[in-house]
Amino acid sequence: MAKKYERIAEALRQDIRAGQLRPGEKLPAETKLAEQYRTSVPTMRDALRELHAEGLIDKRHGIGNFVRKPRPRVERNNERHQWEKDRARLVQAEREKTGSTEHDTGLTVSDLAFKADFREVPANEDLAAVFSVPEGTLLLERNYRTFPREGDAPFSLVTSYLVREVVSANPDLLDAANEPWAGGTQNQLLTLGIELDHIEERIMARPPTAEEAEELGLQKGVSVFQLRKISTDTTDRVVEVSDVILPGDRTEMVFTTPLARW
Amino acid sequence: MAKKYERIAEALRQDIRAGQLRPGEKLPAETKLAEQYRTSVPTMRDALRELHAEGLIDKRHGIGNFVRKPRPRVERNNERHQWEKDRARLVQAEREKTGSTEHDTGLTVSDLAFKADFREVPANEDLAAVFSVPEGTLLLERNYRTFPREGDAPFSLVTSYLVREVVSANPDLLDAANEPWAGGTQNQLLTLGIELDHIEERIMARPPTAEEAEELGLQKGVSVFQLRKISTDTTDRVVEVSDVILPGDRTEMVFTTPLARW
DNA sequence: GAGTGGTCTAGACCACTGT
DNA sequence: CAGTGGTCTAGACCACTCC
């Protein structure tokens, strides 16, 4: 015999998929549900936990359980990097002509930085290795919180690192008040005479920390993408390292790899 | 005051990180632990569930809870695609000279197919759209189970689709007995006169289905990468679609994006 | 304050594993 | 068989949200 909580979960799944329970709709209280399904509250909660892990329901403490509205997935395409690079110079060219209308144009098509927070930190072992600098080298750490335009939940947590020494040639870059910066990071690097050659991204999936779950409005059990983006310039020097946390249930990452012709 | 099960989880985390509890070591029985921490068994289990979700312990029914040995992460780099493409012709060249020593050289550096299972299916709406063929078009569906060389748990579940009509020019490709195929899929396509131009990969993270958890030896709550790889040839035709499930806790995906010079 | 989900207890019994 | 984790019960009380 199937486990009781699984049978209950399956019954609720059917109701949801069949449209008996519609997106946004509130489920009966857990005590009521336990009664309906002739079981105890803890067992009922086991069933609900299953649905929750699958992303079918949202749990809201003190309010209730709700059938989840399918959240729009956001696509993150690696073509954005070339796009950003092209744009970095465009913006620069226009600046020379027109002045500064740049403030409207955000960083990237679907990102809009609302909060930027800068500080200086010494490189730990990990970062020192990636940058190929001695441990303890001063880095500029920049924290961003970005939101989708629609005023939904915040969408990604970004921590970016630059070598302080390298950046100091342009003092504007040290001030968080200048964010969001028209033309994005690649334009910032351009002001330092740095051109990027390639970008490497390493992706892992893991459960969110309590902090991340809080900030991203995630529920326990939903996994996050952890992405480390490493930007290397044309002299083969690592110039930026960026750690990004993305909600696994709302993000779709797309990478296109071109192949050399035979 | 912090929640009790969180305090207990934290205490155990410390013990693990500090090396008091070593990888592979068995924890005391849940009843004993509950006693030690002066709590009930269900609460103790809440704490253990937390550690389990974080990948710090393995739960083995009927045996015990164990500190997890850090499983080697497998790196999946997109440079493999170019590597495979180069290799596809190399193998071909050597075949003409020497004969068939190809059987030793697997598909890709760290993959080894142990089980291949072929069948023909009509294209559903989803696949038809990707291939740009009418719904119902016959596809060759190939299921692979790959294992890391060390005889550990199976490592990825792959379902690959090709348009049956296209493949039939080389009947050898229709027989699962010819797997693993020296030179991999790109060599198979080469025998059909097909050269790939680029590969697109779409990545999502989600909890595993019960089936996947079973096959990959995953534990509940650990998420999987779902990767769809779309291969397009030099005539801009989609020739292969491959759905891959990878364990999120053991896989690190790496993508390098080259940028055009200014 | 009323109603909700979250935490916690103290057990009982079942299912799985190894000897 | 003994020992383990998995499921399930029937409650109590706390923390949160809304009115």
PDB file of C-alpha atoms in Angstrom, chain A residues 7 9 17 19 34 43 47 74 79 96 111 114 129 133 157 181 189:
ATOM      1  CA  ARG A   7      -1.846   9.253  -1.443  1.00  0.00           C
ATOM      2  CA  ALA A   9      -0.468  14.500  -1.892  1.00  0.00           C
ATOM      3  CA  ARG A  17      -3.863  19.855 -12.264  1.00  0.00           C
ATOM      4  CA  GLY A  19      -8.276  22.778 -12.116  1.00  0.00           C
ATOM      5  CA  ALA A  34      -6.663  16.530   8.058  1.00  0.00           C
ATOM      6  CA  THR A  43       0.564  13.496   8.401  1.00  0.00           C
ATOM      7  CA  ALA A  47       1.615  15.626   2.309  1.00  0.00           C
ATOM      8  CA  VAL A  74      13.284  34.542 -16.495  1.00  0.00           C
ATOM      9  CA  GLU A  79      24.522  36.066 -25.533  1.00  0.00           C
ATOM     10  CA  GLU A  96      30.737  61.949 -25.962  1.00  0.00           C
ATOM     11  CA  ASP A 111      17.798  43.640 -14.607  1.00  0.00           C
ATOM     12  CA  PHE A 114      17.791  48.994  -6.766  1.00  0.00           C
ATOM     13  CA  ALA A 129      43.436  31.907  -6.270  1.00  0.00           C
ATOM     14  CA  VAL A 133      46.864  37.611  -6.473  1.00  0.00           C
ATOM     15  CA  LEU A 157      21.654  38.423  -5.326  1.00  0.00           C
ATOM     16  CA  TRP A 181      26.163  52.626 -14.033  1.00  0.00           C
ATOM     17  CA  LEU A 189      36.080  48.380 -17.165  1.00  0.00           C
TER      18      LEU A 189
END
